[in-house]
PDB file of N, CA and C and ligand atoms in Angstrom:
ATOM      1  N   UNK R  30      -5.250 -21.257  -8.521  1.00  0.00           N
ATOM      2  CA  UNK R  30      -6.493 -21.981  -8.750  1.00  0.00           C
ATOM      3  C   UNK R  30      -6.568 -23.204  -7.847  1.00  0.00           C
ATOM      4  N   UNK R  31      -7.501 -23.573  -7.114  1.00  0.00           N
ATOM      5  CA  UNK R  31      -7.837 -24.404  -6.343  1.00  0.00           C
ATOM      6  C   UNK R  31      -8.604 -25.863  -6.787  1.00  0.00           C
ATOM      7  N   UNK R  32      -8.077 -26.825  -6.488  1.00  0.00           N
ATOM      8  CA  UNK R  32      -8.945 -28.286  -7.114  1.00  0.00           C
ATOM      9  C   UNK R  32     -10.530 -28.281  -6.624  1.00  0.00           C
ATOM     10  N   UNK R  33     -10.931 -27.597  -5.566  1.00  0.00           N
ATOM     11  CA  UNK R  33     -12.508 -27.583  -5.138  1.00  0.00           C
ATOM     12  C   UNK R  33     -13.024 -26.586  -5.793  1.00  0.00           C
ATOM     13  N   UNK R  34     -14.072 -27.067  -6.236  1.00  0.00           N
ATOM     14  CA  UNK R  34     -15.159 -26.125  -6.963  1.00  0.00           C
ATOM     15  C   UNK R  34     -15.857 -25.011  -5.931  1.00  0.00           C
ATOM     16  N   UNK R  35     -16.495 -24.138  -6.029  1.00  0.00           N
ATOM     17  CA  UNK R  35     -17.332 -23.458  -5.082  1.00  0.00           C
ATOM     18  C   UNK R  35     -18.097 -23.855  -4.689  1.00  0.00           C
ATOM     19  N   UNK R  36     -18.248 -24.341  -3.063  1.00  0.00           N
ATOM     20  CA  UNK R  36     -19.346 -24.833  -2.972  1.00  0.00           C
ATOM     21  C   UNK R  36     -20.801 -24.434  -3.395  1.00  0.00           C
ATOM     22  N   UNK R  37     -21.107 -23.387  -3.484  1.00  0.00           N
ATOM     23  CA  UNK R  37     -22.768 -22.500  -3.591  1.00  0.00           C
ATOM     24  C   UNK R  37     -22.873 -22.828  -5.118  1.00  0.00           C
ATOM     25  N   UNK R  38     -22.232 -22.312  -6.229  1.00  0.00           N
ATOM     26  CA  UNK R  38     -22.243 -22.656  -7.487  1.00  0.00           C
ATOM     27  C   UNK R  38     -21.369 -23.094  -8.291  1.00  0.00           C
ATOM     28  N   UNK R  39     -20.176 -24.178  -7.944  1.00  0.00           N
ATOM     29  CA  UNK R  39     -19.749 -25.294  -8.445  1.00  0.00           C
ATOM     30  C   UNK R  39     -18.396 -23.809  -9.442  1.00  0.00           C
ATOM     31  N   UNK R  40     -18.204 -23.050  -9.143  1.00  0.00           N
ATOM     32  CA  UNK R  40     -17.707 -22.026  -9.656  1.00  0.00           C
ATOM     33  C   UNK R  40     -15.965 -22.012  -9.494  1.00  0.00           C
ATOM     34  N   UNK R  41     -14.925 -22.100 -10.188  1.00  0.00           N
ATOM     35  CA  UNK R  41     -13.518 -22.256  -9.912  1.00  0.00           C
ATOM     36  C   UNK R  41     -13.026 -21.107  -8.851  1.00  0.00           C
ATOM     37  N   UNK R  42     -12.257 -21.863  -8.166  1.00  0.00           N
ATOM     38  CA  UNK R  42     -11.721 -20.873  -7.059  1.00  0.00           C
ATOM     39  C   UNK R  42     -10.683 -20.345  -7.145  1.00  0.00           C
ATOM     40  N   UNK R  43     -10.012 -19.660  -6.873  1.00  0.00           N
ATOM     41  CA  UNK R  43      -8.616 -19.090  -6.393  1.00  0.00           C
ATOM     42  C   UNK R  43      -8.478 -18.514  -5.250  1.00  0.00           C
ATOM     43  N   UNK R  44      -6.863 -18.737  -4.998  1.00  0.00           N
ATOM     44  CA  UNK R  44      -6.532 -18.369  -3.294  1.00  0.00           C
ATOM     45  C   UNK R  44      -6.035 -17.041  -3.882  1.00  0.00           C
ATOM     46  N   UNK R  45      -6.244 -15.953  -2.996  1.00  0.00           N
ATOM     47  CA  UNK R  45      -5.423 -14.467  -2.678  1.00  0.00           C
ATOM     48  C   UNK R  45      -5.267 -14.009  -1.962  1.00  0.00           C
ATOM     49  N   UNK R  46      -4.215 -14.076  -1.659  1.00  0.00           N
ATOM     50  CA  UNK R  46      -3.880 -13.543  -0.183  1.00  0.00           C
ATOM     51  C   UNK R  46      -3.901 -14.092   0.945  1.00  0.00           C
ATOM     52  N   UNK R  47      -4.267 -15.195   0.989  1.00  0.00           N
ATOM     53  CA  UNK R  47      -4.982 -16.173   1.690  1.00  0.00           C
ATOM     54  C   UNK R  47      -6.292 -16.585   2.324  1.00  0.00           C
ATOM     55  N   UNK R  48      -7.418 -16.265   1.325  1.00  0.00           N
ATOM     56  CA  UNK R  48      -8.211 -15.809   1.206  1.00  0.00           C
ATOM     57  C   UNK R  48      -9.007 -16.748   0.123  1.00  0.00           C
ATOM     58  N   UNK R  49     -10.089 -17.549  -0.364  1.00  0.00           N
ATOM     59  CA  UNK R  49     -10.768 -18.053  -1.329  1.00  0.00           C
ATOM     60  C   UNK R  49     -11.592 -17.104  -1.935  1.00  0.00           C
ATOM     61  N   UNK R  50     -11.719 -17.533  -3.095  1.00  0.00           N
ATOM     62  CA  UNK R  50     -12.658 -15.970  -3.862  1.00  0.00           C
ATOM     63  C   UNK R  50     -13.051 -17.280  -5.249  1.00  0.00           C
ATOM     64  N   UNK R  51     -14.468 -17.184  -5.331  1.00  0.00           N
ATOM     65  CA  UNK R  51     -14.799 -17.696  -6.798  1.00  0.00           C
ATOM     66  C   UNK R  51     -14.698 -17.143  -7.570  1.00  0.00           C
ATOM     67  N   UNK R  52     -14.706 -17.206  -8.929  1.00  0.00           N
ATOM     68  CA  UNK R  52     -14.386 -16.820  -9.815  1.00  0.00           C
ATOM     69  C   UNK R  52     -15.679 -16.334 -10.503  1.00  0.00           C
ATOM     70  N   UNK R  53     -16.875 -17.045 -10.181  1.00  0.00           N
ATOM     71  CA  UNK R  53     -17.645 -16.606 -10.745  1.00  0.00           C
ATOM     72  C   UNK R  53     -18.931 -16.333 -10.023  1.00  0.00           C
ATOM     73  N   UNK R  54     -19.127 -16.223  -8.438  1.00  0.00           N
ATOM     74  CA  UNK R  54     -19.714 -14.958  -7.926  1.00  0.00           C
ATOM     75  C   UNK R  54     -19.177 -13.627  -7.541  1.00  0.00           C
ATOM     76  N   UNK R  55     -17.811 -14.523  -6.678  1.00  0.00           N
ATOM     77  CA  UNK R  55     -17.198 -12.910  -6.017  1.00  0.00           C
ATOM     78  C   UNK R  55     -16.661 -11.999  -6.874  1.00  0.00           C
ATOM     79  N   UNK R  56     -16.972 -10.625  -6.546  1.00  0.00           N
ATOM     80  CA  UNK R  56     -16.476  -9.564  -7.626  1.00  0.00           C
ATOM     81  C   UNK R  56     -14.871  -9.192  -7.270  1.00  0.00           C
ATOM     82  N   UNK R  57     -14.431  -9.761  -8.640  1.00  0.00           N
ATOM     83  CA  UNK R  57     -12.355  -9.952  -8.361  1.00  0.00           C
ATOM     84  C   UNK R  57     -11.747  -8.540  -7.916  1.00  0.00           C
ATOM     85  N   UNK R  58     -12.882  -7.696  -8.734  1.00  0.00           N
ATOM     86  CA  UNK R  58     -12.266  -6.438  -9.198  1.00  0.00           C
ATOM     87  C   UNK R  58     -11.768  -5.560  -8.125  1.00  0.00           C
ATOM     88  N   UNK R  59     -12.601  -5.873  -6.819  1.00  0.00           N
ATOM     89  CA  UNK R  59     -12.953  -4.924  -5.652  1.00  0.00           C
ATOM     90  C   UNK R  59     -11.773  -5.877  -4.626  1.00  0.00           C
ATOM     91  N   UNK R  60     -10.880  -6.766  -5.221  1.00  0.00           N
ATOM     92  CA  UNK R  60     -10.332  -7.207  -4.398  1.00  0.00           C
ATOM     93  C   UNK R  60      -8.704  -6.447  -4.848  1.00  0.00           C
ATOM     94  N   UNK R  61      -8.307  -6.608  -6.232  1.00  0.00           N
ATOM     95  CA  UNK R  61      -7.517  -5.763  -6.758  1.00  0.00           C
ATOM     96  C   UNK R  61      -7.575  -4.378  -6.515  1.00  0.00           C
ATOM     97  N   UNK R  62      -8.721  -3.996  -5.958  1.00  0.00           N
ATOM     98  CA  UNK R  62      -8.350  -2.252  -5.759  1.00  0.00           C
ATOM     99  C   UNK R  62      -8.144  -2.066  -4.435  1.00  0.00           C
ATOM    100  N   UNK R  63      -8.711  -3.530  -3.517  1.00  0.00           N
ATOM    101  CA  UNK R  63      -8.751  -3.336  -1.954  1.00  0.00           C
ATOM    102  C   UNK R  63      -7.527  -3.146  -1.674  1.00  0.00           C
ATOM    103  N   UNK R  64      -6.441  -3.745  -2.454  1.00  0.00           N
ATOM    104  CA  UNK R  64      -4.749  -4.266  -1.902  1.00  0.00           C
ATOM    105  C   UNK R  64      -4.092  -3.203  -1.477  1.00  0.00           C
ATOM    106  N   UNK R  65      -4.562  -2.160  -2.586  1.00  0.00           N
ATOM    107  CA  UNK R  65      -3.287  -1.034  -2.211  1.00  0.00           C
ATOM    108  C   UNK R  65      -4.235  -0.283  -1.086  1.00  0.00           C
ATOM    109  N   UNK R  66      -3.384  -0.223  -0.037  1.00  0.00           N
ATOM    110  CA  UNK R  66      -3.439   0.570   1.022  1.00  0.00           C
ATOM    111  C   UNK R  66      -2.948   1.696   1.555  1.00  0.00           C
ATOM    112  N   UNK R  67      -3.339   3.212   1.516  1.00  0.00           N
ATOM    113  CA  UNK R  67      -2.841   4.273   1.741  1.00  0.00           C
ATOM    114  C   UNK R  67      -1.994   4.260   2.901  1.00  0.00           C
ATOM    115  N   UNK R  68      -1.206   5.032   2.893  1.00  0.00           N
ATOM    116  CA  UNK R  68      -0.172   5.914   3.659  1.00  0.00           C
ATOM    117  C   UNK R  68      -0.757   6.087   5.031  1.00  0.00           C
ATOM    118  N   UNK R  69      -1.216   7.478   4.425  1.00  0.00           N
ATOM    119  CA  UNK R  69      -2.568   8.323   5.327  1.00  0.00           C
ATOM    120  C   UNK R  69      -3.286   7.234   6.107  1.00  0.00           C
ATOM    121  N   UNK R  70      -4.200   6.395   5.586  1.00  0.00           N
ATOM    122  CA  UNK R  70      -5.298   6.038   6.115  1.00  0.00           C
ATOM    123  C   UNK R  70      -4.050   4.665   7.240  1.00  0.00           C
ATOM    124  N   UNK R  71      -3.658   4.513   6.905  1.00  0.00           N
ATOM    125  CA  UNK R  71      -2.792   3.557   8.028  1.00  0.00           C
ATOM    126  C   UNK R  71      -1.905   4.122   8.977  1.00  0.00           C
ATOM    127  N   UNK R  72      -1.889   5.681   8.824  1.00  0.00           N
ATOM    128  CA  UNK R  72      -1.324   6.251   9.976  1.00  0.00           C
ATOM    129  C   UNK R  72      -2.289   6.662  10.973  1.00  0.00           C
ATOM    130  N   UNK R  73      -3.705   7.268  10.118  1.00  0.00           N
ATOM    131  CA  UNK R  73      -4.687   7.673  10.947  1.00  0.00           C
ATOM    132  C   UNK R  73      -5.202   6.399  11.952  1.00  0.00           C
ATOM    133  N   UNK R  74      -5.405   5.152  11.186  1.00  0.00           N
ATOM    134  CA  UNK R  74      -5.812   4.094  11.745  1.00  0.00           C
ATOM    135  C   UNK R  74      -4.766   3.621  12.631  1.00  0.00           C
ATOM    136  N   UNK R  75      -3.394   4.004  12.558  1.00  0.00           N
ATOM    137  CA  UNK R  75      -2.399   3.773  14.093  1.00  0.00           C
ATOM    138  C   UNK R  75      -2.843   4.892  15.090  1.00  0.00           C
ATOM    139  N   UNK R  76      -2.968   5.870  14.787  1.00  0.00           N
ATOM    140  CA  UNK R  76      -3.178   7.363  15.711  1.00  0.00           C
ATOM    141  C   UNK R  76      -4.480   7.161  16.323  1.00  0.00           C
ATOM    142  N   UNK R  77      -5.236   5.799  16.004  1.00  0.00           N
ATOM    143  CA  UNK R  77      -7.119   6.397  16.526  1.00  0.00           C
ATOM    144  C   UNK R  77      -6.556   4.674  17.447  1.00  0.00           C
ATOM    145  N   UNK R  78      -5.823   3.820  17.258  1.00  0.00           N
ATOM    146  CA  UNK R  78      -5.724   2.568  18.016  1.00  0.00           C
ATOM    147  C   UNK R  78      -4.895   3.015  19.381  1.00  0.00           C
ATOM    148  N   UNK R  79      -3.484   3.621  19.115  1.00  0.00           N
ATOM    149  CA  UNK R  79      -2.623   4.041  20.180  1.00  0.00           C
ATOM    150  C   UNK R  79      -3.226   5.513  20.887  1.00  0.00           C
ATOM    151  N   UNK R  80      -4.183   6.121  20.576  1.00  0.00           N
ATOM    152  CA  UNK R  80      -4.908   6.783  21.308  1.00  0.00           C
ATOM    153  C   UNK R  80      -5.739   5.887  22.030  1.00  0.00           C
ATOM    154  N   UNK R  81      -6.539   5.035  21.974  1.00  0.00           N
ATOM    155  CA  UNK R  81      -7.488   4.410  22.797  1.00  0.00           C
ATOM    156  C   UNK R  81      -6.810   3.523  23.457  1.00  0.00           C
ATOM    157  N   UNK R  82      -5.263   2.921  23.174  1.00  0.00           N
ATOM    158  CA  UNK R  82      -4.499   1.900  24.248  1.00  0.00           C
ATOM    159  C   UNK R  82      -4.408   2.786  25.259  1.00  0.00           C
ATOM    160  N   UNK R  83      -3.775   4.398  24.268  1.00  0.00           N
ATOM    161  CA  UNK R  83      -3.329   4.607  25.977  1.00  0.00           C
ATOM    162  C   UNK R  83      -4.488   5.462  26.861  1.00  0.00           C
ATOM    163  N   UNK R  84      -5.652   5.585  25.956  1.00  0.00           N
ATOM    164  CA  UNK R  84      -6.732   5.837  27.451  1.00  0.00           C
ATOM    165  C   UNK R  84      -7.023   4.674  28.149  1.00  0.00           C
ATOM    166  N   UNK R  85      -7.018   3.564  27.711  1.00  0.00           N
ATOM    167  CA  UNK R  85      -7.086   2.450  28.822  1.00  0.00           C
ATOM    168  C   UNK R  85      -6.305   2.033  29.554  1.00  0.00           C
ATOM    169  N   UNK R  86      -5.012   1.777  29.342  1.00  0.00           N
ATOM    170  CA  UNK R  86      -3.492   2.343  29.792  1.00  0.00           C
ATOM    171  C   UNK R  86      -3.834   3.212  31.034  1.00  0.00           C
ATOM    172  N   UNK R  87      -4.216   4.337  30.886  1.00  0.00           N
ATOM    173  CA  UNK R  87      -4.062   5.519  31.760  1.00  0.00           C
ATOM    174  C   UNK R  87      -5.370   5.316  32.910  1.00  0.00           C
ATOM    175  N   UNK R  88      -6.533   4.476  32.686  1.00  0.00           N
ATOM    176  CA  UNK R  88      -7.371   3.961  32.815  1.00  0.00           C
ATOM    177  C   UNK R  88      -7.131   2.852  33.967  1.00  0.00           C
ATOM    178  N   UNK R  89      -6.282   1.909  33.949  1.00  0.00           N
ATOM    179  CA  UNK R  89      -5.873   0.699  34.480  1.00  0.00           C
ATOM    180  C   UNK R  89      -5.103   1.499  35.578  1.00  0.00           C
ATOM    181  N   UNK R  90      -3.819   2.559  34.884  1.00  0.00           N
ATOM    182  CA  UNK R  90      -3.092   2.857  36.098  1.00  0.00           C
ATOM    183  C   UNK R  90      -3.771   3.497  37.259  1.00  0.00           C
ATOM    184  N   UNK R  91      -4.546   4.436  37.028  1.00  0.00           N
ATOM    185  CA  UNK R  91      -5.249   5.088  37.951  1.00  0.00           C
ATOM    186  C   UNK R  91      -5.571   3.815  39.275  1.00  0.00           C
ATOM    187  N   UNK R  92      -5.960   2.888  38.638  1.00  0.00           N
ATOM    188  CA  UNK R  92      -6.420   1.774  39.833  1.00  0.00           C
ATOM    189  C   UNK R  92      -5.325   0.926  40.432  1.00  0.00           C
ATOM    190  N   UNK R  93      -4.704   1.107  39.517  1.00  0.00           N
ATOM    191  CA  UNK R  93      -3.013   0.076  39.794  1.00  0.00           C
ATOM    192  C   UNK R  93      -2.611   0.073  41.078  1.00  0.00           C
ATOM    193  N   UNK R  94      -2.546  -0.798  42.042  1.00  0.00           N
ATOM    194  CA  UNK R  94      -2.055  -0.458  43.208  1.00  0.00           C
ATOM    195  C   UNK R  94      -0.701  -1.443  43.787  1.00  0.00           C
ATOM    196  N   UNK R  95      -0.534  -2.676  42.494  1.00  0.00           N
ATOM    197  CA  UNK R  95       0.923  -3.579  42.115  1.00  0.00           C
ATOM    198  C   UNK R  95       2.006  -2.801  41.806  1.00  0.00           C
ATOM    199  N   UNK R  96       3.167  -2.091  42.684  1.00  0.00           N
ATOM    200  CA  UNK R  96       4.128  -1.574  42.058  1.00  0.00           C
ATOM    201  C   UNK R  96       4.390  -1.726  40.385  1.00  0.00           C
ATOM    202  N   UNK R  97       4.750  -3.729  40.752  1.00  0.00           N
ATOM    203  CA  UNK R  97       5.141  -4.243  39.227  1.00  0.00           C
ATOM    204  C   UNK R  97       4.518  -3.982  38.273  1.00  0.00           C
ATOM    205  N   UNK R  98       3.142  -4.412  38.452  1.00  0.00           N
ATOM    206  CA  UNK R  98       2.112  -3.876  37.506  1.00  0.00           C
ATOM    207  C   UNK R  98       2.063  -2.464  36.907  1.00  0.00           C
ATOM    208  N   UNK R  99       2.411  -1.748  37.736  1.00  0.00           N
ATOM    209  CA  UNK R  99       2.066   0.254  37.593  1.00  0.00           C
ATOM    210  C   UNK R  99       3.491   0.308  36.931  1.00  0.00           C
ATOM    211  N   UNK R 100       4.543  -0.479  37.238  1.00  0.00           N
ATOM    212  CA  UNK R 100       5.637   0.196  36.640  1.00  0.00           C
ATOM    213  C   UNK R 100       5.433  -0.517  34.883  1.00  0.00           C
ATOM    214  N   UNK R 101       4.654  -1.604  34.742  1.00  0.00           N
ATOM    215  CA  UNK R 101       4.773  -1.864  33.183  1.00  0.00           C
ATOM    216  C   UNK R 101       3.581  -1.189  32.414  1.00  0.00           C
ATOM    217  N   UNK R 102       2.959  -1.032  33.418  1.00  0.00           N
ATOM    218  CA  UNK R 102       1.488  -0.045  32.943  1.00  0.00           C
ATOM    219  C   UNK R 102       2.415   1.558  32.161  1.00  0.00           C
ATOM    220  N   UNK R 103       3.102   1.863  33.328  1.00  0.00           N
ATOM    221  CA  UNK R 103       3.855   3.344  32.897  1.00  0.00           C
ATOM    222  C   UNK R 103       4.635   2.805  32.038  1.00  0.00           C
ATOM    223  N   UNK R 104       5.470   1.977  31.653  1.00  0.00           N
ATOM    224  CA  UNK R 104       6.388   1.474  30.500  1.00  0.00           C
ATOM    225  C   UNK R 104       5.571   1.383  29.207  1.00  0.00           C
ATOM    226  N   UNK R 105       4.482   0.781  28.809  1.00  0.00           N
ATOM    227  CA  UNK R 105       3.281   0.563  28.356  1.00  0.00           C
ATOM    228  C   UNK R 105       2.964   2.260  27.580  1.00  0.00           C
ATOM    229  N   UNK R 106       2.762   2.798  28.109  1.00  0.00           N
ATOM    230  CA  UNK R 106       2.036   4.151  28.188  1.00  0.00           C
ATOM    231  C   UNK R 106       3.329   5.473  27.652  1.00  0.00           C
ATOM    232  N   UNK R 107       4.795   4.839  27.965  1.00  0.00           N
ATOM    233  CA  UNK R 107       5.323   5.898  27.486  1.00  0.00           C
ATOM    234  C   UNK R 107       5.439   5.639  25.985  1.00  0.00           C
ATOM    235  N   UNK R 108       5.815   4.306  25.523  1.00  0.00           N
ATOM    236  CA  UNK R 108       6.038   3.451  24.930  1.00  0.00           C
ATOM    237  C   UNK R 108       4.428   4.259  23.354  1.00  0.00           C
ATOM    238  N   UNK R 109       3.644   3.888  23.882  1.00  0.00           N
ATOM    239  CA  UNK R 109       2.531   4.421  22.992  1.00  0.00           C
ATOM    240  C   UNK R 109       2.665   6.106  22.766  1.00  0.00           C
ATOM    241  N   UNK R 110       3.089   6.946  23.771  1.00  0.00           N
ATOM    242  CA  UNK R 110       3.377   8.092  23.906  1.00  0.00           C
ATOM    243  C   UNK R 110       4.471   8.473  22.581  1.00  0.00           C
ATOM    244  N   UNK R 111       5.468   7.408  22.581  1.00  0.00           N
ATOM    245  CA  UNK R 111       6.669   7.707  21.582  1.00  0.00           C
ATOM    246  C   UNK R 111       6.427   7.398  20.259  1.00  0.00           C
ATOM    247  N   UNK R 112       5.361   6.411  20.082  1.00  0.00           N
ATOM    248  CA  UNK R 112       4.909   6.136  18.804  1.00  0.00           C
ATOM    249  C   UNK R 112       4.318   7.434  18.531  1.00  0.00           C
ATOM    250  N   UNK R 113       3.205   8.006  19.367  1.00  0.00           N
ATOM    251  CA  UNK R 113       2.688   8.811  18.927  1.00  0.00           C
ATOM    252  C   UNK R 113       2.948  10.072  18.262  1.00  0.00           C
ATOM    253  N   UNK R 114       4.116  10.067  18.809  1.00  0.00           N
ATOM    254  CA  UNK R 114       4.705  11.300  17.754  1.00  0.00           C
ATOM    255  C   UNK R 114       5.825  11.166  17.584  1.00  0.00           C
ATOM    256  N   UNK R 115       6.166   9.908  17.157  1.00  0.00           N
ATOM    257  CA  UNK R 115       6.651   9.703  15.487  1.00  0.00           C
ATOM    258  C   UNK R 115       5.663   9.577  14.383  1.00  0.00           C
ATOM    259  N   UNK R 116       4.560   9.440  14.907  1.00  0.00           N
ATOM    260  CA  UNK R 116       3.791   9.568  13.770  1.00  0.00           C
ATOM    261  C   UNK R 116       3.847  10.874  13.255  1.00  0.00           C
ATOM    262  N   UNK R 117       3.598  11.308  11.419  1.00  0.00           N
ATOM    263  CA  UNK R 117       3.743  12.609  10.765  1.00  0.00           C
ATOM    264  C   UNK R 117       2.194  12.989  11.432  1.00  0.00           C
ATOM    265  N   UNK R 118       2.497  14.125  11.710  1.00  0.00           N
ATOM    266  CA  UNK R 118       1.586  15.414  12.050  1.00  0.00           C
ATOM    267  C   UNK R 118       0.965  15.732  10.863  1.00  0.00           C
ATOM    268  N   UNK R 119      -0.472  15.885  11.271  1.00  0.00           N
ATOM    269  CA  UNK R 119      -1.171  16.778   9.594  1.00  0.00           C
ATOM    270  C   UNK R 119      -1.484  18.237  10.195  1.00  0.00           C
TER     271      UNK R 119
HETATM  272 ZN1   ZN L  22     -19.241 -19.325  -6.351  1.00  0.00          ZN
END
């Protein structure tokens, strides 16, 4: 519980998560169900991010014409490659 009132309607606060939430507009409930976070949906959401690094990755190298650069670009790129499948397969 927080010593400042809400500003909009003078409403008691609490911190979660690090995060302010009134007590008596924001709906608590939808914050308790937000927490738990699937498995699934945080692997899919790694598999759709390290797919698009490494099209830009693969993207950059094509133009790369800095040895140094092309060699951390390819370090970069295998690197996302190995995550990628460690990720579980559906
Ligand atoms: Zn409020």
């Amino acid at each position: 519980m927080l010593a400042e009132p809400c500003p909009k309607d003078g409403g008691i606060q609490v911190r979660y998560r690090g995060k302010v939430y009134c007590t008596s507009h924001d709906d608590l409930s939808s914050i308790t169900e937000g927490s738990a976070v699937s498995y699934d949906t945080v692997v899919t959401q790694m598999r759709e991010v390290i797919l698009r690094r490494l099209n830009e990755t693969t993207a950059a190298l094509a133009t790369e014409r800095d040895p140094a650069r092309e060699d951390q670009l390819v370090s970069l790129a295998s690197k996302y490659f190995e995550l990628l499948q460690k990720l579980p397969q559906k």
